[in-house]
PDB file of C-alpha atoms in Angstrom:
ATOM      1  CA  MET A   2      57.042-106.986  89.254  1.00 80.00           C
ATOM      2  CA  SER A   3      57.482-104.113  86.732  1.00 88.00           C
ATOM      3  CA  ARG A   4      60.420-101.748  86.937  1.00 92.00           C
ATOM      4  CA  VAL A   5      61.214 -98.310  85.721  1.00 92.00           C
ATOM      5  CA  GLU A   6      64.230 -96.023  86.034  1.00 95.00           C
ATOM      6  CA  GLU A   7      64.534 -92.358  85.152  1.00 96.00           C
ATOM      7  CA  SER A   8      67.392 -89.757  85.676  1.00 98.00           C
ATOM      8  CA  ILE A   9      67.185 -85.953  84.996  1.00 98.00           C
ATOM      9  CA  GLU A  10      69.621 -83.165  85.700  1.00 98.00           C
ATOM     10  CA  VAL A  11      68.232 -80.400  87.680  1.00 98.00           C
ATOM     11  CA  ASN A  12      69.927 -76.888  87.789  1.00 98.00           C
ATOM     12  CA  VAL A  13      69.911 -76.532  91.443  1.00 98.00           C
ATOM     13  CA  PRO A  14      72.377 -77.712  94.116  1.00 98.00           C
ATOM     14  CA  VAL A  15      71.823 -81.212  95.335  1.00 98.00           C
ATOM     15  CA  ARG A  16      70.712 -79.976  98.982  1.00 98.00           C
ATOM     16  CA  THR A  17      67.772 -77.827  97.037  1.00 98.00           C
ATOM     17  CA  ALA A  18      66.836 -80.957  95.008  1.00 98.00           C
ATOM     18  CA  TYR A  19      66.878 -83.326  98.025  1.00 98.00           C
ATOM     19  CA  ASN A  20      65.125 -80.855 100.388  1.00 98.00           C
ATOM     20  CA  GLN A  21      62.328 -80.419  97.970  1.00 97.00           C
ATOM     21  CA  TRP A  22      61.899 -84.337  97.367  1.00 97.00           C
ATOM     22  CA  THR A  23      61.465 -84.704 101.127  1.00 97.00           C
ATOM     23  CA  GLN A  24      58.159 -82.410 100.930  1.00 97.00           C
ATOM     24  CA  PHE A  25      56.037 -85.328 100.025  1.00 96.00           C
ATOM     25  CA  GLU A  26      52.761 -83.310 100.176  1.00 96.00           C
ATOM     26  CA  SER A  27      53.975 -81.057  97.258  1.00 96.00           C
ATOM     27  CA  PHE A  28      54.154 -84.103  95.040  1.00 97.00           C
ATOM     28  CA  PRO A  29      50.699 -83.412  93.362  1.00 97.00           C
ATOM     29  CA  GLN A  30      52.166 -80.330  91.939  1.00 96.00           C
ATOM     30  CA  PHE A  31      54.429 -82.191  89.498  1.00 96.00           C
ATOM     31  CA  MET A  32      53.273 -86.085  89.571  1.00 95.00           C
ATOM     32  CA  THR A  33      50.271 -86.843  87.438  1.00 93.00           C
ATOM     33  CA  GLY A  34      47.812 -89.076  88.926  1.00 91.00           C
ATOM     34  CA  VAL A  35      48.860 -88.220  92.666  1.00 95.00           C
ATOM     35  CA  GLU A  36      45.793 -86.485  94.254  1.00 96.00           C
ATOM     36  CA  SER A  37      47.172 -86.255  97.821  1.00 97.00           C
ATOM     37  CA  ILE A  38      49.587 -87.214 100.052  1.00 97.00           C
ATOM     38  CA  THR A  39      49.490 -86.956 103.749  1.00 97.00           C
ATOM     39  CA  GLN A  40      52.642 -87.152 105.778  1.00 95.00           C
ATOM     40  CA  ILE A  41      51.804 -89.241 108.826  1.00 96.00           C
ATOM     41  CA  ASP A  42      55.194 -88.714 110.715  1.00 96.00           C
ATOM     42  CA  ASP A  43      58.724 -88.713 109.566  1.00 94.00           C
ATOM     43  CA  THR A  44      58.728 -92.096 107.749  1.00 97.00           C
ATOM     44  CA  HIS A  45      54.957 -92.688 106.677  1.00 97.00           C
ATOM     45  CA  ASN A  46      53.021 -91.385 104.124  1.00 97.00           C
ATOM     46  CA  HIS A  47      49.421 -91.861 102.941  1.00 97.00           C
ATOM     47  CA  TRP A  48      48.826 -91.561  99.087  1.00 95.00           C
ATOM     48  CA  VAL A  49      45.741 -90.963  96.900  1.00 96.00           C
ATOM     49  CA  THR A  50      46.313 -91.533  93.358  1.00 90.00           C
ATOM     50  CA  SER A  51      43.860 -91.850  90.180  1.00 89.00           C
ATOM     51  CA  VAL A  52      45.570 -93.122  87.051  1.00 79.00           C
ATOM     52  CA  GLY A  53      43.419 -94.148  84.014  1.00 74.00           C
ATOM     53  CA  GLY A  54      40.421 -93.857  85.938  1.00 79.00           C
ATOM     54  CA  VAL A  55      41.497 -96.178  88.955  1.00 81.00           C
ATOM     55  CA  LYS A  56      41.728 -94.657  92.285  1.00 89.00           C
ATOM     56  CA  ARG A  57      43.730 -96.152  94.990  1.00 89.00           C
ATOM     57  CA  GLU A  58      44.929 -95.378  98.518  1.00 94.00           C
ATOM     58  CA  PHE A  59      48.016 -96.881 100.156  1.00 95.00           C
ATOM     59  CA  ASP A  60      50.553 -96.115 102.692  1.00 97.00           C
ATOM     60  CA  THR A  61      54.379 -95.937 102.312  1.00 97.00           C
ATOM     61  CA  GLU A  62      57.312 -96.253 104.930  1.00 98.00           C
ATOM     62  CA  ILE A  63      60.800 -94.761 104.143  1.00 97.00           C
ATOM     63  CA  THR A  64      63.019 -97.444 105.119  1.00 98.00           C
ATOM     64  CA  GLU A  65      66.321 -95.514 104.335  1.00 98.00           C
ATOM     65  CA  GLN A  66      67.153 -91.987 104.128  1.00 97.00           C
ATOM     66  CA  THR A  67      70.298 -90.267 103.857  1.00 98.00           C
ATOM     67  CA  PRO A  68      70.470 -86.357 103.398  1.00 98.00           C
ATOM     68  CA  ASP A  69      71.344 -85.232 100.015  1.00 98.00           C
ATOM     69  CA  GLU A  70      71.967 -88.930  98.931  1.00 98.00           C
ATOM     70  CA  ARG A  71      68.948 -91.314  98.723  1.00 98.00           C
ATOM     71  CA  ILE A  72      65.546 -92.030  99.914  1.00 98.00           C
ATOM     72  CA  VAL A  73      64.281 -95.831 100.024  1.00 98.00           C
ATOM     73  CA  TRP A  74      60.498 -96.439 100.430  1.00 97.00           C
ATOM     74  CA  THR A  75      57.940 -99.336  99.953  1.00 97.00           C
ATOM     75  CA  THR A  76      54.416 -99.709 100.502  1.00 96.00           C
ATOM     76  CA  VAL A  77      53.119-101.160 103.879  1.00 97.00           C
ATOM     77  CA  ALA A  78      49.250-101.088 103.523  1.00 94.00           C
ATOM     78  CA  GLY A  79      46.698-100.800 100.642  1.00 90.00           C
ATOM     79  CA  GLU A  80      46.081-101.943  97.532  1.00 79.00           C
ATOM     80  CA  THR A  81      49.238-100.871  95.645  1.00 84.00           C
ATOM     81  CA  LYS A  82      52.470-102.957  96.042  1.00 89.00           C
ATOM     82  CA  GLN A  83      55.479-100.695  95.432  1.00 91.00           C
ATOM     83  CA  HIS A  84      59.164-100.199  96.214  1.00 96.00           C
ATOM     84  CA  GLY A  85      61.408 -97.300  95.108  1.00 96.00           C
ATOM     85  CA  VAL A  86      64.616 -95.306  95.577  1.00 98.00           C
ATOM     86  CA  VAL A  87      65.432 -92.025  94.340  1.00 98.00           C
ATOM     87  CA  THR A  88      69.166 -90.988  94.428  1.00 98.00           C
ATOM     88  CA  PHE A  89      70.683 -87.483  94.359  1.00 98.00           C
ATOM     89  CA  GLN A  90      74.168 -86.795  92.776  1.00 98.00           C
ATOM     90  CA  SER A  91      75.905 -83.434  92.867  1.00 98.00           C
ATOM     91  CA  LEU A  92      77.459 -82.810  89.494  1.00 98.00           C
ATOM     92  CA  ASP A  93      78.793 -79.473  90.493  1.00 98.00           C
ATOM     93  CA  ALA A  94      77.785 -76.643  92.795  1.00 97.00           C
ATOM     94  CA  THR A  95      74.605 -75.906  90.887  1.00 97.00           C
ATOM     95  CA  THR A  96      73.509 -79.035  89.068  1.00 98.00           C
ATOM     96  CA  THR A  97      72.109 -82.438  90.576  1.00 98.00           C
ATOM     97  CA  ARG A  98      71.243 -85.587  88.861  1.00 98.00           C
ATOM     98  CA  VAL A  99      68.164 -87.205  90.504  1.00 98.00           C
ATOM     99  CA  THR A 100      67.391 -90.911  89.495  1.00 98.00           C
ATOM    100  CA  THR A 101      64.206 -92.589  90.438  1.00 97.00           C
ATOM    101  CA  GLN A 102      63.951 -96.266  90.237  1.00 97.00           C
ATOM    102  CA  ILE A 103      60.507 -97.880  91.059  1.00 94.00           C
ATOM    103  CA  GLU A 104      59.322-101.518  91.210  1.00 92.00           C
ATOM    104  CA  TRP A 105      55.391-102.227  91.185  1.00 82.00           C
ATOM    105  CA  GLN A 106      53.134-105.122  90.760  1.00 81.00           C
ATOM    106  CA  PRO A 107      50.488-103.677  88.089  1.00 75.00           C
ATOM    107  CA  GLU A 108      46.971-105.212  89.103  1.00 78.00           C
ATOM    108  CA  GLY A 109      44.111-105.776  86.972  1.00 73.00           C
ATOM    109  CA  LEU A 110      43.765-105.692  83.112  1.00 71.00           C
ATOM    110  CA  ALA A 111      44.277-101.580  82.465  1.00 70.00           C
ATOM    111  CA  GLU A 112      47.602-101.672  84.731  1.00 73.00           C
ATOM    112  CA  LYS A 113      48.771-104.579  82.823  1.00 70.00           C
ATOM    113  CA  VAL A 114      48.128-103.412  79.457  1.00 73.00           C
ATOM    114  CA  GLY A 115      49.581 -99.956  80.486  1.00 72.00           C
ATOM    115  CA  ASP A 116      52.785-101.510  81.871  1.00 68.00           C
ATOM    116  CA  ALA A 117      53.039-103.541  78.538  1.00 71.00           C
ATOM    117  CA  ILE A 118      52.795-100.669  76.188  1.00 75.00           C
ATOM    118  CA  GLY A 119      55.142 -98.360  78.294  1.00 71.00           C
ATOM    119  CA  VAL A 120      52.590 -95.959  79.862  1.00 75.00           C
ATOM    120  CA  ASP A 121      54.201 -96.081  83.242  1.00 80.00           C
ATOM    121  CA  ASP A 122      57.841 -95.462  81.802  1.00 84.00           C
ATOM    122  CA  HIS A 123      56.499 -92.407  79.935  1.00 87.00           C
ATOM    123  CA  ARG A 124      54.706 -90.957  83.043  1.00 88.00           C
ATOM    124  CA  VAL A 125      57.657 -91.401  85.146  1.00 91.00           C
ATOM    125  CA  LYS A 126      59.781 -89.361  82.419  1.00 94.00           C
ATOM    126  CA  ALA A 127      57.026 -86.715  82.144  1.00 95.00           C
ATOM    127  CA  ASP A 128      56.900 -86.444  86.020  1.00 96.00           C
ATOM    128  CA  MET A 129      60.590 -86.046  86.396  1.00 97.00           C
ATOM    129  CA  LYS A 130      60.619 -83.203  83.916  1.00 98.00           C
ATOM    130  CA  LYS A 131      57.870 -81.600  85.926  1.00 97.00           C
ATOM    131  CA  PHE A 132      59.827 -81.812  89.033  1.00 98.00           C
ATOM    132  CA  LYS A 133      62.877 -80.207  87.193  1.00 98.00           C
ATOM    133  CA  GLU A 134      60.469 -77.422  86.027  1.00 98.00           C
ATOM    134  CA  PHE A 135      59.000 -77.133  89.423  1.00 97.00           C
ATOM    135  CA  ILE A 136      62.372 -76.686  91.401  1.00 98.00           C
ATOM    136  CA  GLU A 137      64.327 -74.686  88.790  1.00 98.00           C
ATOM    137  CA  SER A 138      61.229 -72.263  88.620  1.00 97.00           C
ATOM    138  CA  ARG A 139      61.342 -71.741  92.192  1.00 94.00           C
ATOM    139  CA  GLY A 140      65.060 -71.842  92.730  1.00 92.00           C
ATOM    140  CA  VAL A 141      64.376 -72.716  96.383  1.00 94.00           C
ATOM    141  CA  GLU A 142      62.743 -75.644  98.080  1.00 94.00           C
ATOM    142  CA  THR A 143      59.487 -75.322  99.979  1.00 94.00           C
ATOM    143  CA  GLY A 144      60.706 -76.997 102.912  1.00 93.00           C
ATOM    144  CA  SER A 145      63.028 -79.785 104.172  1.00 92.00           C
ATOM    145  CA  TRP A 146      63.480 -82.601 106.296  1.00 91.00           C
ATOM    146  CA  ARG A 147      67.338 -83.502 107.159  1.00 93.00           C
ATOM    147  CA  GLY A 148      66.916 -86.561 109.384  1.00 92.00           C
ATOM    148  CA  ASP A 149      68.564 -90.043 108.743  1.00 93.00           C
ATOM    149  CA  VAL A 150      66.529 -93.332 108.543  1.00 95.00           C
ATOM    150  CA  ASP A 151      68.413 -96.527 108.851  1.00 88.00           C
TER     151      ASP A 151
END
């Protein structure tokens, strides 16, 4: 398994950062390679990605979710094997640290080479910067889901 971790400080309150992250269907606006995400229900999403010319579809399940603190997910169907967690830490009333940790199984030669030379690390770092720009430019979230998942 490969692993990447990235943190970024965003200049919005923790509630705003967390609420936006629960809006999975907005991810294509700031995540490279994510073509679409369809939210099936409160804990399941269908992803369509295209990275390096490789198109994949897979389903994820949120296995843990605590408002303003963390979201944990894993793939449950499809070609991609992935597990991750995103955490939210309030640094002050208007600043939040968002940390993403993702583990995945690279498949095929292109993904294995990309992993070896750090392509995924760079992509996650760039996507976190795009999330920062996205939420800070708006100042408010596009929606929210405040439920708990145990």
